[in-house]
mmCIF file of N, CA and C in Angstrom:
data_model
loop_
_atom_site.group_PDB
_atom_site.id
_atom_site.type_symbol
_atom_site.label_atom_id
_atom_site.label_comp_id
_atom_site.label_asym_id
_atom_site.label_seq_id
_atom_site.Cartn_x
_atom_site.Cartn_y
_atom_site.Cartn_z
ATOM 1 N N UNK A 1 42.046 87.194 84.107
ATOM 2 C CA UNK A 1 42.595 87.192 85.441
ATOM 3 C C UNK A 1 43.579 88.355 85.572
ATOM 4 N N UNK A 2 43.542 89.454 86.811
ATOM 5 C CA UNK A 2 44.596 90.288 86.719
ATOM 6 C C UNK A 2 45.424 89.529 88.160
ATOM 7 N N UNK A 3 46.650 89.940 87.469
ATOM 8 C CA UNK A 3 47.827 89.894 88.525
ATOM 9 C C UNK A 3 48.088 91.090 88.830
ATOM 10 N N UNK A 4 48.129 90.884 90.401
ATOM 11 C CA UNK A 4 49.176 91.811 91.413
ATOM 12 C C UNK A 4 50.760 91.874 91.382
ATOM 13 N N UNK A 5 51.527 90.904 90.918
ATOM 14 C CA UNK A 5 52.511 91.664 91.039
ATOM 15 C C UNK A 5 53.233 92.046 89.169
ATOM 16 N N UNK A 6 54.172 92.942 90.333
ATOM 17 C CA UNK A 6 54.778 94.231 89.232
ATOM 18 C C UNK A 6 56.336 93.505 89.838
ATOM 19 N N UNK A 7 57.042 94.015 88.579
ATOM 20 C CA UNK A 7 58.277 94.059 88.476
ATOM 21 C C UNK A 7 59.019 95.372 88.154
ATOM 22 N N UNK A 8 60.050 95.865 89.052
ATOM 23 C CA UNK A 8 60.985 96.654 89.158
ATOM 24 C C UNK A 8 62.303 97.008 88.891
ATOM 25 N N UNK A 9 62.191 97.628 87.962
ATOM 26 C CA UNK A 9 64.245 97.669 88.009
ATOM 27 C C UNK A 9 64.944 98.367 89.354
ATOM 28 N N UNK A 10 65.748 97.446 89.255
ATOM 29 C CA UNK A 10 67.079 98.304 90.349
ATOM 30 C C UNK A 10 67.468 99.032 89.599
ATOM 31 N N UNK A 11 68.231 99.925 90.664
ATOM 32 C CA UNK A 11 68.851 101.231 90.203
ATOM 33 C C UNK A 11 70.036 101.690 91.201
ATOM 34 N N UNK A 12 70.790 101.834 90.661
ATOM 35 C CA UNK A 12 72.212 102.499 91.509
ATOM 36 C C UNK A 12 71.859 103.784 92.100
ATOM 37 N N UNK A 13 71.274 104.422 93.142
ATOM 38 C CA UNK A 13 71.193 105.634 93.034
ATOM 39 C C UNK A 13 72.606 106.352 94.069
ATOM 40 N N UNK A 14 73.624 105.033 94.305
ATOM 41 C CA UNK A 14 74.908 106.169 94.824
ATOM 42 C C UNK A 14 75.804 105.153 94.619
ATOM 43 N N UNK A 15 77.278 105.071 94.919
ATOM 44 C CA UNK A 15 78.104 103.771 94.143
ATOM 45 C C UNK A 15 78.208 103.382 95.337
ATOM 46 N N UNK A 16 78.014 101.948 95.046
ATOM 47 C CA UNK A 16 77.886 100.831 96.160
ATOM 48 C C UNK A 16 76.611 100.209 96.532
ATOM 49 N N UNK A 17 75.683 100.890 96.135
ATOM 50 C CA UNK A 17 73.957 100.584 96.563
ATOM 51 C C UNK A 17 73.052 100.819 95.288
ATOM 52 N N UNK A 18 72.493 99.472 95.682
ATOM 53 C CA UNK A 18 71.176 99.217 94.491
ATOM 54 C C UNK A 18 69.558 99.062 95.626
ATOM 55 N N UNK A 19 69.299 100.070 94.664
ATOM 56 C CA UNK A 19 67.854 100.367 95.127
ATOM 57 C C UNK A 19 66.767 99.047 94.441
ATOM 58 N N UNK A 20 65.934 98.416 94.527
ATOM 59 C CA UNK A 20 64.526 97.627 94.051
ATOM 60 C C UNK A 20 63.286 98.019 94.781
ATOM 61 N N UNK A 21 62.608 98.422 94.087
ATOM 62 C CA UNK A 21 61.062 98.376 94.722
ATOM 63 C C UNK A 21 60.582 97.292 94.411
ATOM 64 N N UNK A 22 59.919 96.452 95.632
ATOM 65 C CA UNK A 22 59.771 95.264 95.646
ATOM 66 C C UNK A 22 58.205 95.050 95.575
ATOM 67 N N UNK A 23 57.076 96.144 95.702
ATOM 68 C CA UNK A 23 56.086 96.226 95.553
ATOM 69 C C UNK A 23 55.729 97.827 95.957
ATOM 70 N N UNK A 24 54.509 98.328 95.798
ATOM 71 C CA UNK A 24 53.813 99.652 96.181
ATOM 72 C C UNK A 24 52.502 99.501 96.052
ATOM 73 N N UNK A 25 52.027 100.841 96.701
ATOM 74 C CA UNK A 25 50.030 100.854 96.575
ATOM 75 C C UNK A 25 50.230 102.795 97.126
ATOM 76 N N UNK A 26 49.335 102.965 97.110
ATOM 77 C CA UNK A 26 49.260 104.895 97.829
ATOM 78 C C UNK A 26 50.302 104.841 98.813
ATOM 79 N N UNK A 27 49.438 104.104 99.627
ATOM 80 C CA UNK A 27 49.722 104.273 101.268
ATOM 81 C C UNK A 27 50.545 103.325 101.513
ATOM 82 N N UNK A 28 51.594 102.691 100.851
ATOM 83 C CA UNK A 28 52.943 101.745 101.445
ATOM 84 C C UNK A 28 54.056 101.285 100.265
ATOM 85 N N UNK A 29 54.998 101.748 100.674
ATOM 86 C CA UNK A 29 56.024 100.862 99.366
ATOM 87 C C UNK A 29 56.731 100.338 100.346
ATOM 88 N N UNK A 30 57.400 98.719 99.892
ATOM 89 C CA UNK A 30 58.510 97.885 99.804
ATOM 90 C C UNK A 30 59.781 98.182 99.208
ATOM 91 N N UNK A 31 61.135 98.038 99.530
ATOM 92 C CA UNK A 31 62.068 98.779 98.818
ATOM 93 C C UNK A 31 63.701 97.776 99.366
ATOM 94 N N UNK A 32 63.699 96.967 98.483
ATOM 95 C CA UNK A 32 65.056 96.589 98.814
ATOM 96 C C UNK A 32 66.304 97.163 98.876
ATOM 97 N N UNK A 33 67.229 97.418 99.340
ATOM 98 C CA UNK A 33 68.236 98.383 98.861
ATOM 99 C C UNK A 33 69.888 97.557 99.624
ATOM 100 N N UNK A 34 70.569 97.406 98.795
ATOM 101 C CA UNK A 34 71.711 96.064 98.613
ATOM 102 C C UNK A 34 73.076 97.060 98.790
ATOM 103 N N UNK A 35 73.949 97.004 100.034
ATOM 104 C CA UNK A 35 75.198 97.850 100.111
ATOM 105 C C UNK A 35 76.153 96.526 99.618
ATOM 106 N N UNK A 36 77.311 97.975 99.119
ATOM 107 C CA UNK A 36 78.870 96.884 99.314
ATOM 108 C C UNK A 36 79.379 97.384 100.397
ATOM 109 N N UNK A 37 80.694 96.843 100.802
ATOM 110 C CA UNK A 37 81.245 97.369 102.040
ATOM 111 C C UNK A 37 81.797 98.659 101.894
ATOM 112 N N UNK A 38 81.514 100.032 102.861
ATOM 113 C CA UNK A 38 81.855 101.088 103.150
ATOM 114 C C UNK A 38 80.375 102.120 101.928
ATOM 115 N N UNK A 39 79.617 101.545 101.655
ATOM 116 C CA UNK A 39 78.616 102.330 100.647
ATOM 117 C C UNK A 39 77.744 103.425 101.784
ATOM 118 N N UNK A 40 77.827 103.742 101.039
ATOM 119 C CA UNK A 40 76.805 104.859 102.476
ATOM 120 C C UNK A 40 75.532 105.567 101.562
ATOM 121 N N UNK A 41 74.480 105.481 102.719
ATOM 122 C CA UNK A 41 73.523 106.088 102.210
ATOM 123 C C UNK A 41 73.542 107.754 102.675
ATOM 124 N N UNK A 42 73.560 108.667 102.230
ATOM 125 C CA UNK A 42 73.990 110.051 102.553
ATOM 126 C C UNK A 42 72.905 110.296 103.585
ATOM 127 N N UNK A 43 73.158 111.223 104.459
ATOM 128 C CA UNK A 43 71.894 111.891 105.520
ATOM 129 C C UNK A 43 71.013 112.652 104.710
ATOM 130 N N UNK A 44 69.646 112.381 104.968
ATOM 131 C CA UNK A 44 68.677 112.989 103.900
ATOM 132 C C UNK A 44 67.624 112.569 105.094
ATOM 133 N N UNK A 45 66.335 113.719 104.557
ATOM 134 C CA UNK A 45 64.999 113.799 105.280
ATOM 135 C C UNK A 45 64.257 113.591 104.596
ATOM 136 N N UNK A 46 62.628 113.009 104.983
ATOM 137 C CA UNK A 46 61.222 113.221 103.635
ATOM 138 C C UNK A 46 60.806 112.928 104.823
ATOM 139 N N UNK A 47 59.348 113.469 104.138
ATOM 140 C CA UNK A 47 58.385 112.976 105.229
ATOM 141 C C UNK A 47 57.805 111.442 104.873
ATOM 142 N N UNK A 48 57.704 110.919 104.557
ATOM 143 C CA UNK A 48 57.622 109.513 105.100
ATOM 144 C C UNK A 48 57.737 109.275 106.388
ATOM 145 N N UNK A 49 57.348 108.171 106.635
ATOM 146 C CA UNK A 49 57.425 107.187 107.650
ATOM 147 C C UNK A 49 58.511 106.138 107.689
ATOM 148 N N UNK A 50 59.338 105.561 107.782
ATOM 149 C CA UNK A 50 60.332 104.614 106.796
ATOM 150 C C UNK A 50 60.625 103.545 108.283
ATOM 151 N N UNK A 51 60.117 102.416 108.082
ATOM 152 C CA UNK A 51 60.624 101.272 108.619
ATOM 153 C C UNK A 51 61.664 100.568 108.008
ATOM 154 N N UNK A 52 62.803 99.851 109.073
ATOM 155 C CA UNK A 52 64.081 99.810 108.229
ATOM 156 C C UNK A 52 64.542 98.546 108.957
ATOM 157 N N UNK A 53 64.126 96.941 107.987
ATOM 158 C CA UNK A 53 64.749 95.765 108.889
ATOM 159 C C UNK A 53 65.920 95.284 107.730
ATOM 160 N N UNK A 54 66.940 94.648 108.911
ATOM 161 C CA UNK A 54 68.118 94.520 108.688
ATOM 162 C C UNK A 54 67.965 92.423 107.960
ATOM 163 N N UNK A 55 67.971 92.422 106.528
ATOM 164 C CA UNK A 55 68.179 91.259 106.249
ATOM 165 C C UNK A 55 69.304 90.592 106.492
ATOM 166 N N UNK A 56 70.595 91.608 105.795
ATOM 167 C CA UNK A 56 72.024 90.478 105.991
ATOM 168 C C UNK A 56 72.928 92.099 106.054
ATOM 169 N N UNK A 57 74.213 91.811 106.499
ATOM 170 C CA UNK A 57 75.368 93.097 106.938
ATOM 171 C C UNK A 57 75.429 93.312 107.855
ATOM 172 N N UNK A 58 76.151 95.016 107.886
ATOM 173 C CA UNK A 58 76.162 94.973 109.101
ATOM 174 C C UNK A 58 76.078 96.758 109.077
ATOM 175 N N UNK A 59 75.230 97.639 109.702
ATOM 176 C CA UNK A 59 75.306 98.953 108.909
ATOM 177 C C UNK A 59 75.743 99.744 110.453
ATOM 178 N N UNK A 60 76.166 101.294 110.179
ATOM 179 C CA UNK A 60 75.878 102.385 111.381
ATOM 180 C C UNK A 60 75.081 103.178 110.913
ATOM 181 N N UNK A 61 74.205 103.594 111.592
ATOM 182 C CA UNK A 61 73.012 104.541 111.323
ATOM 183 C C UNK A 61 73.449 105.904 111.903
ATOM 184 N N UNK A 62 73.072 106.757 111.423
ATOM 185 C CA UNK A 62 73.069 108.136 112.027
ATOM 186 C C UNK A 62 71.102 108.577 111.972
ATOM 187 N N UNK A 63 70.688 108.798 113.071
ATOM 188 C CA UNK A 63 69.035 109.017 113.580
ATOM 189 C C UNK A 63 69.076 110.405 114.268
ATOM 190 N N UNK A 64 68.352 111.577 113.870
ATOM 191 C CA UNK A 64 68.427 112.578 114.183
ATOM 192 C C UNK A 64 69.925 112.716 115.880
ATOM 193 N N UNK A 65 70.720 112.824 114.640
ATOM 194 C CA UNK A 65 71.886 113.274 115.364
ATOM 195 C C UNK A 65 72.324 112.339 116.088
ATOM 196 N N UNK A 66 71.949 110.843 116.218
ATOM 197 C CA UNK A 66 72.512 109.718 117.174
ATOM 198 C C UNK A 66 73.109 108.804 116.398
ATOM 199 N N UNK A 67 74.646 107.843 116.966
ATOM 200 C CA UNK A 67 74.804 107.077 115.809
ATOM 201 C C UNK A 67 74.549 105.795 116.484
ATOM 202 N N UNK A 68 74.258 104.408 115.975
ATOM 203 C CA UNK A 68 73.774 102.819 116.489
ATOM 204 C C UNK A 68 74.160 101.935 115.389
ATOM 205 N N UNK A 69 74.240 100.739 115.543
ATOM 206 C CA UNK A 69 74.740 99.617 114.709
ATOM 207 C C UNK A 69 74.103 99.056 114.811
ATOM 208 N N UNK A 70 73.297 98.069 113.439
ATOM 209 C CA UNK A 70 72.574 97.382 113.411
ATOM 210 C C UNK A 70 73.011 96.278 112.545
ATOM 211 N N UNK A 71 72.077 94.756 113.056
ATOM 212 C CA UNK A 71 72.634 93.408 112.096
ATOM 213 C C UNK A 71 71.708 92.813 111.941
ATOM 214 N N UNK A 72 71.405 91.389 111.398
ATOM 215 C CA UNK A 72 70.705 91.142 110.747
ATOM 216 C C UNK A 72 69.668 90.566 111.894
ATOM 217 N N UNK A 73 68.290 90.542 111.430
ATOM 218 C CA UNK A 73 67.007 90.608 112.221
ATOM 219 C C UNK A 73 66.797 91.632 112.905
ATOM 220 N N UNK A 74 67.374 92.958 113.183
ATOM 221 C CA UNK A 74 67.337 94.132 113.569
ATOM 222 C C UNK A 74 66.516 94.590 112.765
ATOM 223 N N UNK A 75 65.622 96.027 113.477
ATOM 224 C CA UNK A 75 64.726 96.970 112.899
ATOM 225 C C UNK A 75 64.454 97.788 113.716
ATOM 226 N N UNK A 76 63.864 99.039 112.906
ATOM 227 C CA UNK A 76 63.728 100.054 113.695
ATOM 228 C C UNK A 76 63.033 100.837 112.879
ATOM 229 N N UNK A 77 62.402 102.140 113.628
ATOM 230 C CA UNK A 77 61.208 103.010 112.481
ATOM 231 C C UNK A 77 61.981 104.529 112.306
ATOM 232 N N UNK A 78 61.818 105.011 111.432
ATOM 233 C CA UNK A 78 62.462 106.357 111.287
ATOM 234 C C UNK A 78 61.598 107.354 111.352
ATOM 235 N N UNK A 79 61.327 108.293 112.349
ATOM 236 C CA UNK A 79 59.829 109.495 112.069
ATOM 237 C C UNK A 79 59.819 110.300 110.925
ATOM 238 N N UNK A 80 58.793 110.360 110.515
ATOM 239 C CA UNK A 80 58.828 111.736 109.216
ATOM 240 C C UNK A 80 59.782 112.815 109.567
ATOM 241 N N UNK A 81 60.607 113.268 108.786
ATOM 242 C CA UNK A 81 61.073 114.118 109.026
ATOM 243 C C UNK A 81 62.300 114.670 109.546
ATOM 244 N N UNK A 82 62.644 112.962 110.220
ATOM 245 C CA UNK A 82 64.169 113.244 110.634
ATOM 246 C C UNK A 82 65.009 112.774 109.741
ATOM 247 N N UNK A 83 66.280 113.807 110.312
ATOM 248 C CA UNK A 83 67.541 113.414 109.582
ATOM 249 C C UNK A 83 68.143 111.997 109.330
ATOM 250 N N UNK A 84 69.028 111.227 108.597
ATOM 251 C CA UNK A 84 69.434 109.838 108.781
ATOM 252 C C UNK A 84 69.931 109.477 108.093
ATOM 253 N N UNK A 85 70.829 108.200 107.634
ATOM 254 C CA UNK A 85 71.755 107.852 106.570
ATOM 255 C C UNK A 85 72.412 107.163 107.237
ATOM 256 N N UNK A 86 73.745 106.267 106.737
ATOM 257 C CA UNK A 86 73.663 105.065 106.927
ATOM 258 C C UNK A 86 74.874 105.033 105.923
ATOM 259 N N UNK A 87 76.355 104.387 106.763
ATOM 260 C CA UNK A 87 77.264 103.477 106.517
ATOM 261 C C UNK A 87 77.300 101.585 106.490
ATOM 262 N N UNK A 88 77.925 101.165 105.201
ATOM 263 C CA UNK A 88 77.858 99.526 105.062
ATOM 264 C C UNK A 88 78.976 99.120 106.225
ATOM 265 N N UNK A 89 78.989 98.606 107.004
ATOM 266 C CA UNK A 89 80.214 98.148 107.789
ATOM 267 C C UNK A 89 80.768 96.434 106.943
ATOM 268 N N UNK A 90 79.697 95.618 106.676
ATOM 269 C CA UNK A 90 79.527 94.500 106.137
ATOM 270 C C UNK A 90 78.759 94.495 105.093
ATOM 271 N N UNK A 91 78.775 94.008 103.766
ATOM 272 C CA UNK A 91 78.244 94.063 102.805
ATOM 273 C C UNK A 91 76.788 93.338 103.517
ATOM 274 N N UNK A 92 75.331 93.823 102.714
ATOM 275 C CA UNK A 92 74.165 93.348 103.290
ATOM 276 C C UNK A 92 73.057 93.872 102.552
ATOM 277 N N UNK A 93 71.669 93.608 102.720
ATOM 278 C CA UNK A 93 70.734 94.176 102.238
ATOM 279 C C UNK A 93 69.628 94.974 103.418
ATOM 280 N N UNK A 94 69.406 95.989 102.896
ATOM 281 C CA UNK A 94 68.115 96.494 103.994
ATOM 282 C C UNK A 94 67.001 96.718 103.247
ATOM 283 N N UNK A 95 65.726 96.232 104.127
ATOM 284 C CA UNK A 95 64.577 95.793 103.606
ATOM 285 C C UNK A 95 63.664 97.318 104.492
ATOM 286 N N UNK A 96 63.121 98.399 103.230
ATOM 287 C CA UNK A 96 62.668 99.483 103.832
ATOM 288 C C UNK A 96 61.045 99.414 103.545
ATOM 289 N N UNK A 97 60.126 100.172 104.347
ATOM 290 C CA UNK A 97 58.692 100.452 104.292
ATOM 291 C C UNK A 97 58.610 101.745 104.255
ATOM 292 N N UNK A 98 57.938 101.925 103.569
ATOM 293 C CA UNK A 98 57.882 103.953 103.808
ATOM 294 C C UNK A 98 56.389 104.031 103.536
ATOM 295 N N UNK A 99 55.523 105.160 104.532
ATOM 296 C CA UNK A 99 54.150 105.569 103.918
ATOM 297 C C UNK A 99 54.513 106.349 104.637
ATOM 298 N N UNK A 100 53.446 107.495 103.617
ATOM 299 C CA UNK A 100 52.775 107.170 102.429
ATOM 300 C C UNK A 100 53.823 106.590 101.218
ATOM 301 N N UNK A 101 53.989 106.409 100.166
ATOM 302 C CA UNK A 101 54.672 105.604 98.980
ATOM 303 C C UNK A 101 55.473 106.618 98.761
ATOM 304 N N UNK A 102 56.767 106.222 97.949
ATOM 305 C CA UNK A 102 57.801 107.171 97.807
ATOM 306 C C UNK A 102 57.196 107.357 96.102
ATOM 307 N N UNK A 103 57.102 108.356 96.206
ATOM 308 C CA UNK A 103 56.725 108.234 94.435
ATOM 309 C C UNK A 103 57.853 108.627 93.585
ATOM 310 N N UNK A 104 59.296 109.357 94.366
ATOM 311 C CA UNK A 104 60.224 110.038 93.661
ATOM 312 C C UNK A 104 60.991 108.772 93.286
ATOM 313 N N UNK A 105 60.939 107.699 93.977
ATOM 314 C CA UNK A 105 61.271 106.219 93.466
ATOM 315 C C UNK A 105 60.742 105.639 92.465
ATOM 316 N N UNK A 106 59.879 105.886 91.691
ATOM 317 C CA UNK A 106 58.735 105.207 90.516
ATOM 318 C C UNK A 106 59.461 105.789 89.384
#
């Protein structure tokens, strides 16, 4: 019998935030990523696609040059290519989709 799922380590990739890939395939990864309060995700671009729903916190987004606040059951899609990043206002988790798959995450 093969099993589908895989297990992932978290990873700190800035202080305050832990990254998990929660599953992948080519064309889609899952990606948990867990703030403390004031953690910020820096403004950065890829081409991805990146869908971004709000489990628990409370974050400000910066979206090609706009800033918005988001809470929990919130979501929103990010286009390939734009700028974006992201202050913790409330400690929380955000639950991301990106395709094609982030492979620089693996």
């Amino acid at each position: 019998m093969t099993t589908h799922v895989r297990q992932f380590p978290a990873v700190s990739p800035d202080p305050g935030v832990t990254r998990q890939v929660l599953a992948d395939a080519p064309d889609l990864m899952v990606v948990s990523f867990r703030f403390e309060e004031g953690a910020q995700g820096a403004l950065h671009s890829h081409p991805h696609v990146q869908s971004t729903y709000v489990e628990s916190g409370r974050f400000r987004f910066t979206l090609s040059g706009e800033d918005f606040e988001v809470g929990p059951g919130d979501s929103f899609v990010i286009p390939s290519g734009a700028e974006h990043g992201c202050t913790c206002l409330e400690p929380g988790q955000l639950v991301d989709c990106f395709t094609p798959r982030r492979d620089d995450f693996l």
